XYZ file of C-alpha atoms in Angstrom:
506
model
C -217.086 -111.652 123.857
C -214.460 -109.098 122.420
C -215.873 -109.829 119.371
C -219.504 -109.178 119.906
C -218.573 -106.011 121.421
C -216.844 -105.109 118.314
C -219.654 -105.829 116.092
C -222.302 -103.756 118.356
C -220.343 -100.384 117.836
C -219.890 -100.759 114.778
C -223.854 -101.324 114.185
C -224.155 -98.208 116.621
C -221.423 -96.276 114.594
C -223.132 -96.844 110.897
C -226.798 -96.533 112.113
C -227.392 -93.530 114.099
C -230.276 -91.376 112.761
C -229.597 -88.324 110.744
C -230.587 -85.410 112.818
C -232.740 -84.084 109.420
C -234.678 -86.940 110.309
C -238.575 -85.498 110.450
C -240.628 -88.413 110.767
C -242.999 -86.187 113.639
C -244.717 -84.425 110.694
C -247.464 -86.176 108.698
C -250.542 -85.415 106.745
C -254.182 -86.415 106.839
C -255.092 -87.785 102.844
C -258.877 -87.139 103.147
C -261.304 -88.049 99.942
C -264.345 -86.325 100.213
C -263.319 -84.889 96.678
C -263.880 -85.177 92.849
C -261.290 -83.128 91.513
C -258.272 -85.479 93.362
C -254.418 -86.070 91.607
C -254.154 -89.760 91.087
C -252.743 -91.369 93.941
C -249.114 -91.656 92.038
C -248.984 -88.076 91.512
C -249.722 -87.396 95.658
C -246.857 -90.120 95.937
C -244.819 -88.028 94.019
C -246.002 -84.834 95.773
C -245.677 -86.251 99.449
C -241.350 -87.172 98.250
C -240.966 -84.106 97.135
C -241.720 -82.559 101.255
C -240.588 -83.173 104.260
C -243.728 -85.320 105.178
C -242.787 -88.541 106.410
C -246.207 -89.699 107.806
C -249.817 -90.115 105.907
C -253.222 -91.160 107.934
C -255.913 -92.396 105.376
C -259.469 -92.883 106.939
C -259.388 -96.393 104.978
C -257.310 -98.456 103.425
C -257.828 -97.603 99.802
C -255.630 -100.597 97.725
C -254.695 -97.461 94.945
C -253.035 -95.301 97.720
C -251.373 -97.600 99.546
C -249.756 -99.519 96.544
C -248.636 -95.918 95.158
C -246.984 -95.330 98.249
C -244.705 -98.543 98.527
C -240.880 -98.085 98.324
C -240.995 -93.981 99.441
C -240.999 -94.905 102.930
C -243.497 -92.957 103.829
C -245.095 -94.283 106.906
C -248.658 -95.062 106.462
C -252.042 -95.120 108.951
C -254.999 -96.895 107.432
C -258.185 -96.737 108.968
C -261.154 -99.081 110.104
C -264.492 -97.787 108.950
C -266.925 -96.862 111.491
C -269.817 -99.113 110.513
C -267.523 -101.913 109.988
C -267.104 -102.899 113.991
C -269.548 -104.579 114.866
C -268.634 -106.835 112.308
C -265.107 -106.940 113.488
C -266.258 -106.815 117.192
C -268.271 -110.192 116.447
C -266.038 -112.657 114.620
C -262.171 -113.089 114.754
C -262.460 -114.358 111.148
C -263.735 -111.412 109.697
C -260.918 -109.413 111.677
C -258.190 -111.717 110.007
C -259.880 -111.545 106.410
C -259.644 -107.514 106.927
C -255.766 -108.106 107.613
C -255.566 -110.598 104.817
C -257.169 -108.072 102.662
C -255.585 -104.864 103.301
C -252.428 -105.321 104.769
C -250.880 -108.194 104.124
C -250.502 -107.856 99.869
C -249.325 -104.348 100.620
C -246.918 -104.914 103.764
C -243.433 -104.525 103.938
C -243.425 -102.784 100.777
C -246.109 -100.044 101.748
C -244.734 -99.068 105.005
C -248.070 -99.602 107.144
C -247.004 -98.509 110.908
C -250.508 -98.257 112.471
C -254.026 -99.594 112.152
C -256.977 -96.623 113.675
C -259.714 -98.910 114.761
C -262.579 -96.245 113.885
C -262.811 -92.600 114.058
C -264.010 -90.654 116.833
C -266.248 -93.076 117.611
C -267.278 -91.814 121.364
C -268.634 -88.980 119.862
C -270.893 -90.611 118.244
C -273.261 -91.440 121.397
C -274.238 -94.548 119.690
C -274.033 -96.726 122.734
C -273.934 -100.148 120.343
C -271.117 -98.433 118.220
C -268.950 -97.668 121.445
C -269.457 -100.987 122.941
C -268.051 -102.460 120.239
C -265.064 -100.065 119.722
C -262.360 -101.802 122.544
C -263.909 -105.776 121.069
C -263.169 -104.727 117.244
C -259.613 -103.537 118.649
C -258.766 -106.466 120.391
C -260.060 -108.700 117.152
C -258.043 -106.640 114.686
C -254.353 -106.795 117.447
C -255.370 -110.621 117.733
C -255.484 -110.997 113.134
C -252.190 -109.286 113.186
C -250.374 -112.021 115.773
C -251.965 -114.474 113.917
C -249.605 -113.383 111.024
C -246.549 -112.188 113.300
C -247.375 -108.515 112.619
C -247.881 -107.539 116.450
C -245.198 -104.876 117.336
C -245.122 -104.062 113.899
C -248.041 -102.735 113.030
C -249.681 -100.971 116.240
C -253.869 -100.864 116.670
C -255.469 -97.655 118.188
C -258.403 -95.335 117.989
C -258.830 -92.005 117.259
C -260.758 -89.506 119.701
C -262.169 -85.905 119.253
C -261.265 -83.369 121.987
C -264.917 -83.729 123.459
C -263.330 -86.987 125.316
C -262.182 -84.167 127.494
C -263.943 -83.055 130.768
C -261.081 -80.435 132.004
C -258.284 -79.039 129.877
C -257.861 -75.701 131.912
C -255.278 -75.639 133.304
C -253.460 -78.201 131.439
C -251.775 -80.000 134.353
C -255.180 -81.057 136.055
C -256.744 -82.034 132.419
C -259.025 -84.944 132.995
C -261.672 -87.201 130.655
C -265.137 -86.640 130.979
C -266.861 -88.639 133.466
C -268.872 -90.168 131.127
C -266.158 -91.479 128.538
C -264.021 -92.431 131.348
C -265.407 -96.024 131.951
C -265.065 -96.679 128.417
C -262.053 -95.007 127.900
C -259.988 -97.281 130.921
C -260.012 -100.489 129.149
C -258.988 -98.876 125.578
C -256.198 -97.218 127.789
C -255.284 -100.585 129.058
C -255.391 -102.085 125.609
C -253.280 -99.621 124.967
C -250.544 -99.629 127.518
C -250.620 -103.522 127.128
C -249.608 -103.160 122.904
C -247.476 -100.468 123.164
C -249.978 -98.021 121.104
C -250.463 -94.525 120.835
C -253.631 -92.473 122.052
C -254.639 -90.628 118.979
C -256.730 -87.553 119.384
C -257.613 -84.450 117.641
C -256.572 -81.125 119.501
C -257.931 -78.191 116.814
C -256.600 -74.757 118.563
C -258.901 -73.105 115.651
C -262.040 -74.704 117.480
C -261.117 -73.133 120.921
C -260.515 -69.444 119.230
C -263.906 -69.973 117.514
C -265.786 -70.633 120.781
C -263.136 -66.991 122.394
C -262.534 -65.094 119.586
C -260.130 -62.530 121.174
C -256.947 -61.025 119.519
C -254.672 -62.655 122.644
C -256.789 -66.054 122.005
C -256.062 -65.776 118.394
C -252.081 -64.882 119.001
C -251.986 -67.932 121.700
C -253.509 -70.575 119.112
C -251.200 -69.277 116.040
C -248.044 -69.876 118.077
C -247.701 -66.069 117.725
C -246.293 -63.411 120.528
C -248.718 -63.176 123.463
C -248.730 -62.634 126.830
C -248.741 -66.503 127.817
C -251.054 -68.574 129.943
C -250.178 -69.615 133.540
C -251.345 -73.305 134.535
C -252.345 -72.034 138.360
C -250.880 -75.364 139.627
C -247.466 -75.735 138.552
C -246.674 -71.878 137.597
C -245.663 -72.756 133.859
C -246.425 -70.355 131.612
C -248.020 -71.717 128.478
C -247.263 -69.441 125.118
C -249.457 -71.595 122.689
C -252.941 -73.451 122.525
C -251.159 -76.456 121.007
C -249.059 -77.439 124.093
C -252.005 -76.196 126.228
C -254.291 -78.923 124.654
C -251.880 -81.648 124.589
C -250.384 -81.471 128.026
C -254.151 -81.320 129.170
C -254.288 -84.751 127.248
C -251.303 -86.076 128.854
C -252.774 -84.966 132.283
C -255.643 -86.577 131.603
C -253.745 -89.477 130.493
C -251.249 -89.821 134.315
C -254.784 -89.326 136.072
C -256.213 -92.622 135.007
C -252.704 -94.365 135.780
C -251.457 -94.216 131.746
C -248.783 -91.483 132.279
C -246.366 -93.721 129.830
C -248.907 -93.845 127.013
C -247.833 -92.122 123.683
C -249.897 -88.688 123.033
C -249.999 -89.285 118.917
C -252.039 -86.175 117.327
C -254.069 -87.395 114.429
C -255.543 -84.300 113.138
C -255.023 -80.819 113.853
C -255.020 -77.883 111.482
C -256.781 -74.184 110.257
C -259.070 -73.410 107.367
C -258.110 -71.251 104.762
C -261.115 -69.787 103.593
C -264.731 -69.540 105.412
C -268.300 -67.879 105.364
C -268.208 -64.846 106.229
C -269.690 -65.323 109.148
C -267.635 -67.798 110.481
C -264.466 -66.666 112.909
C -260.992 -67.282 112.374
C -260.577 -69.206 108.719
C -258.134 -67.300 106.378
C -254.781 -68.213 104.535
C -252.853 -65.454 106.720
C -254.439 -67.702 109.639
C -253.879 -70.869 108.244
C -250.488 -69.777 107.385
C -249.410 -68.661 110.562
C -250.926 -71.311 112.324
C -249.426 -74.583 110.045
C -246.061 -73.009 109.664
C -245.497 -71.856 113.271
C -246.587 -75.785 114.408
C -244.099 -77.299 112.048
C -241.418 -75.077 113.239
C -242.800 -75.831 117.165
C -242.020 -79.384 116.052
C -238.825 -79.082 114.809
C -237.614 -77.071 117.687
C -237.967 -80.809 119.302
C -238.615 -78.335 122.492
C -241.450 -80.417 122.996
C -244.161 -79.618 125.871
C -243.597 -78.060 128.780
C -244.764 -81.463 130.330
C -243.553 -83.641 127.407
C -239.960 -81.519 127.316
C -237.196 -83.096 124.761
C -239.524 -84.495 121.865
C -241.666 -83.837 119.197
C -245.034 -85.038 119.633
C -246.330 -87.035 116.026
C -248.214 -85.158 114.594
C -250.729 -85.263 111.111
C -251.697 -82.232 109.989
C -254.931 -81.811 108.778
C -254.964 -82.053 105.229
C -253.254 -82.306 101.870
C -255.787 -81.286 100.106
C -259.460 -79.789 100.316
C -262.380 -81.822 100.124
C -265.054 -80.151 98.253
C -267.547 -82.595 98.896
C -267.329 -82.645 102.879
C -270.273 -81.517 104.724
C -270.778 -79.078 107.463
C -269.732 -75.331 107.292
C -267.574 -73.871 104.275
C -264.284 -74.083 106.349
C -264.817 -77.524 106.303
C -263.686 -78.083 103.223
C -260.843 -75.630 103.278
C -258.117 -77.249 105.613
C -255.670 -78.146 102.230
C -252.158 -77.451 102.226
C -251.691 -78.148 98.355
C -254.070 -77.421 95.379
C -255.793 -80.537 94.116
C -255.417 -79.508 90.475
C -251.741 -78.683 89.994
C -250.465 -79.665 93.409
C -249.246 -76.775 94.291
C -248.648 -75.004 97.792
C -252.120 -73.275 98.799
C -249.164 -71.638 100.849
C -245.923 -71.837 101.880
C -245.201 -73.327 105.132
C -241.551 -74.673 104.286
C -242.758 -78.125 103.511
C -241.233 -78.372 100.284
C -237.683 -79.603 100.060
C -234.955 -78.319 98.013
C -232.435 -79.822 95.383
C -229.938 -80.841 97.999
C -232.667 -82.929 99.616
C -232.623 -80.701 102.415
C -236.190 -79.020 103.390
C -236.734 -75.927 102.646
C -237.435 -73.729 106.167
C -238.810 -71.017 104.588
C -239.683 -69.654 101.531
C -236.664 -66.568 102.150
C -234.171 -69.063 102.854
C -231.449 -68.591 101.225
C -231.789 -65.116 99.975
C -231.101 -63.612 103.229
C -229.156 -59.771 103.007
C -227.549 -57.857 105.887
C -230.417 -55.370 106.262
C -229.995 -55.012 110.028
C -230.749 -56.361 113.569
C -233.686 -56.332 115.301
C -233.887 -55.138 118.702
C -236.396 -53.739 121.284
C -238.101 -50.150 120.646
C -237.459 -47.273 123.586
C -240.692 -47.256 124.779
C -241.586 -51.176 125.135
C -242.612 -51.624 128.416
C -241.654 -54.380 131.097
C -244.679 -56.448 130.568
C -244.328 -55.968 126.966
C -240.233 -57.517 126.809
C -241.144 -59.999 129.355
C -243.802 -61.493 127.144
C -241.443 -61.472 123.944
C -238.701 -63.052 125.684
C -240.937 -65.862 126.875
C -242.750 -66.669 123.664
C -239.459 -66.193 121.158
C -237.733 -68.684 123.825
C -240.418 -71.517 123.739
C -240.407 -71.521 119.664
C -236.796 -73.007 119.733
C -234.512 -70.612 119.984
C -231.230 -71.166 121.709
C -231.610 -69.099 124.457
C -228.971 -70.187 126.562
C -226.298 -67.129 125.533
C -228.507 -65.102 127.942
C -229.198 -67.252 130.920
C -226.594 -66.724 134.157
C -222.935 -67.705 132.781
C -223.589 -67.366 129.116
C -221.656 -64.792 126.987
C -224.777 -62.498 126.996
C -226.301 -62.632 130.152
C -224.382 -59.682 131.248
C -225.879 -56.746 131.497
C -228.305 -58.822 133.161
C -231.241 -56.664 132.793
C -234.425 -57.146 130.633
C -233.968 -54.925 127.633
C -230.734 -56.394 126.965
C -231.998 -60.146 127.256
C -235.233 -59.525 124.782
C -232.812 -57.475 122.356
C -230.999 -60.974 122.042
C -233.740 -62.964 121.742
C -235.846 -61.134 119.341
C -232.681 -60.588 117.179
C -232.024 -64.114 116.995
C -235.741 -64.535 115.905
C -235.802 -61.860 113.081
C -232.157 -63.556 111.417
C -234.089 -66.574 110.740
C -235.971 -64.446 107.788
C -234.241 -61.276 107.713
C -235.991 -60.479 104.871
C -239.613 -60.448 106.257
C -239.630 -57.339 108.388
C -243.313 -58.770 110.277
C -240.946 -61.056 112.245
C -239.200 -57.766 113.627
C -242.691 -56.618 115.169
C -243.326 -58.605 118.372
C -246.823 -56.440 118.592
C -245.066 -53.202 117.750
C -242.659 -53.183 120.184
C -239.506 -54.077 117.864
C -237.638 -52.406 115.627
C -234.933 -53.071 112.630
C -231.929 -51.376 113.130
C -228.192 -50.670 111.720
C -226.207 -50.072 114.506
C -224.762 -53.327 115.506
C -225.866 -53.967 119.274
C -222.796 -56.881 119.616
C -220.389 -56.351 122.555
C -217.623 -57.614 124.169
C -217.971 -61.738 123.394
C -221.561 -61.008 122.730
C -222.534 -61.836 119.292
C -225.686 -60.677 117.812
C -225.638 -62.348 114.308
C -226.696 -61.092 111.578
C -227.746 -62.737 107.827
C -225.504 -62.451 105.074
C -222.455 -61.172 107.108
C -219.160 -63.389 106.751
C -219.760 -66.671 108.982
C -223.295 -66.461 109.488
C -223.936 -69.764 109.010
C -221.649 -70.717 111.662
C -223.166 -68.138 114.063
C -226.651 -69.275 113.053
C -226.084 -73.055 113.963
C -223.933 -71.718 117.288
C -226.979 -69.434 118.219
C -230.346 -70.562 116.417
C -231.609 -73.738 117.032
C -234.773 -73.061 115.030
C -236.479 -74.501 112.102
C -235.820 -71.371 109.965
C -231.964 -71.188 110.347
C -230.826 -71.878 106.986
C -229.373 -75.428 106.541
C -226.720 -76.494 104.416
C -224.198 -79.368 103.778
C -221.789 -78.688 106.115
C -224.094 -77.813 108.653
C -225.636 -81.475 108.462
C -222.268 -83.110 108.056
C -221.405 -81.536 111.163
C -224.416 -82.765 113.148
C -223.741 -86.042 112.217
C -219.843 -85.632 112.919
C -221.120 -84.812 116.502
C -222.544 -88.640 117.022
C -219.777 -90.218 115.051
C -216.773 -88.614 116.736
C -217.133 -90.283 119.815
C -218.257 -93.444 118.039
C -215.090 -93.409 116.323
C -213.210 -92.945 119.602
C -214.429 -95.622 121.419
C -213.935 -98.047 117.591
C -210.131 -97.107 118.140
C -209.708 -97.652 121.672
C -211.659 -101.071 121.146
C -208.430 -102.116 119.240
C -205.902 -100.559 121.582
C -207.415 -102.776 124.221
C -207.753 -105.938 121.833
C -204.817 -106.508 120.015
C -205.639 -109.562 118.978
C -208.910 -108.749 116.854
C -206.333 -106.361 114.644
C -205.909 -107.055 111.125
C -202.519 -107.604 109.885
């Protein structure tokens, strides 16, 4: 028994995750494209971030091959018109499996199978029917070759499946998708898979194109939302959307159900009639997520976590249909796989990933700090939105070294200071919609510390004080992290022995 014990901590001690870990963020490989890398320079490309996750809308043999032994986690996808097929005949479901996962699979780290693409939207009533049938068919082939648990089977659903989404604690599915929707929800609860669906906050600024609607969807400063039922104020679209989903999710008896987004993202470039698309947009709207996410604040209903998320896409797809920004989502250039812009994907040569592209050239230029004539509203709605993007706030709540004075002014002038020392040297994140300044004077006092970047031991006050995905990381920041886990690991490994002499070796 002693013995057993022994050998569980020490499988505890020598696998805990590294806290670097960011296996929330993936990518949507789209190829509606003739001017695509070959699939072993994207490989190459995809190592080289901090992407851990790619969705393909098929199961192209070239792609997933290339990607064996990176450990990137792949989605493949089930074609549309091939359900009924599936639907019909277990056969053809285990020839599919035969076909495209099993010559691929360990090696090519499949995690997921999407049985069809927003197929509800589709109003084809034949298509729909067969959805939840070609689901079960395709969970049934995998058993057949001890892949269930493995490799999980779901669908993935546009937005429209949504009747309510304001406010986002009484979101609810359209009456007319809910029928259909209650057995794939029971499929799956029963497997263990993820509801996959497509929250776009660029869609919902189209259809309100407002400067606060615009600042709400890019995760920028803005007065905040208030869900009417439970009082929580929302400062972004994204969290809006999803806890509507999760709502919608605990109102049909699914509450435990994973909320997995599939595609979300901004266009870079547009008609110029068209609302919204443009690479300051895109930008702000794909690097502000990614640092949401690794905030691991989560949701305000979903607290704790970061929701999986694939961002939509790697590349553009000049040959998609529909509107110009269509075919503009791409975070890297097809022709020299470049960044279309930085978003602090990229990682650097310590392996770590690179925050931001001013990481690491930070100087002392200052603090940033509330202007004179900022008003109440005004510091109120700064403190709130820099405090849901990840900051450590906790400094100015009651009993932390800077809650005293406990006054407005002085709690914003913390926050917003901790904000601007992620990139010191971009002065836009000392703005806060005017109402911010930079400034020399150094507003620390007493125990209070307001750090600043590039003074002596500012990387110790920026992992005691940020919490952010901007805070620059470095060895001995990670070691420590880790340290934290194995300490008490280690402690409980010695006193193990101290209590079991006999299992000592002499």
């Amino acid at each position: 028994m002693a013995l057993s014990i022994l050998f569980l901590l020490l499988f505890i001690l020598f696998s805990v995750t590294p806290l670097n870990a960011q296996s929330f963020i993936g990518v949507n490989y789209g190829l509606l494209a003739d001017n695509l890398p070959p699939p072993s320079e994207t490989a190459k490309l995809l190592q080289s971030t901090s992407i851990q996750k790619v969705r393909l809308y098929n199961a192209d043999p070239s792609i997933i091959k290339s990607l064996a032994g990176t450990g990137v986690e792949i989605v493949i996808g089930v074609a549309n018109g091939d359900l009924p097929s599936l639907a019909s005949d277990l056969n053809i479901a285990s020839q599919w499996i035969n076909s495209n996962v099993l010559p691929y699979y360990p090696a090519s780290n499949i995690i997921l199978i999407n049985v069809g693409n927003e197929v509800l939207l589709s109003n084809d009533l034949n298509l729909v029917n067969q959805l939840l049938p070609a689901m079960q068919n395709v969970q049934k082939a995998l058993e057949m070759v001890s892949l269930n648990g493995k490799i999980k089977v779901s669908t993935v659903h546009a937005m429209t499946v949504m009747g309510n989404s304001e406010p986002p604690s009484a979101g609810s599915f359209a009456s007319g998708y809910q029928a259909g929707l209650k057995g794939i929800l029971q499929f799956l609860s029963d497997t263990g898979s993820p509801f996959a669906i497509n929250p776009y906050p660029f869609f919902a600024y189209q259809s309100d194109p407002r400067p606060e609607t615009l600042s709400f969807c890019l995760f920028q400063p803005n007065p905040g939302r208030v869900d009417s039922n439970t009082g929580i104020k929302y400062m972004n679209m994204f969290d809006a959307q999803v806890d509507a989903v999760h709502s919608a999710l605990k109102s049909m008896g699914f509450e435990k159900v994973e909320v997995v987004v599939a595609e979300t993202g901004w266009p870079s470039t547009g008609d110029s009639n068209e609302v919204g698309p443009s690479v300051e947009n895109a930008k702000a709207y794909n690097g502000n997520l990614i640092a949401h996410l690794r905030s691991m604040v989560g949701t305000p209903l979903m607290p704790g976590k970061s929701i999986n998320t694939y961002i939509f896409a790697l590349f553009d797809e000049n040959l998609k249909p529909g509107p110009s920004f269509e075919r503009s989502f791409g975070l890297f250039k097809p022709d020299d796989l470049s960044m279309a812009y930085d978003i602090g994907l990229t990682k650097t040569t310590s392996g770590q990933t690179s925050q931001s592209p001013l990481v690491g050239k930070a100087t002392s230029m200052g603090w940033c700090v509330p202007k004179e004539d900022a008003t109440e509203e005004q510091l109120q709605a700064s403190l709130d939105w820099v405090c849901g993007q990840g900051i450590d706030c906790g400094p100015i709540i009651p009993g932390g070294v800077c809650f005293e004075p406990n006054n407005l002014a002085s709690h914003t002038a913390y926050a917003m200071n901790l904000y601007f020392q992620k990139s010191p040297e971009n002065p836009t994140d000392c703005d806060f919609s005017k109402t911010a300044r930079i400034t020399s004077d150094n507003p620390s006092y007493n125990n209070c510390v307001y750090p600043r970047a590039g003074d002596a031991n500012i990387g110790g006050e920026m992992n005691k004080y940020v919490t952010s995905d901007k805070a620059t990381e470095n060895n001995d920041g990670s070691q420590c992290s880790s340290s934290s886990l194995y300490l008490p690991l280690f402690i409980i490994f010695v006193s193990f022995f101290f209590h079991f002499p006999s299992l000592r070796i002499m």
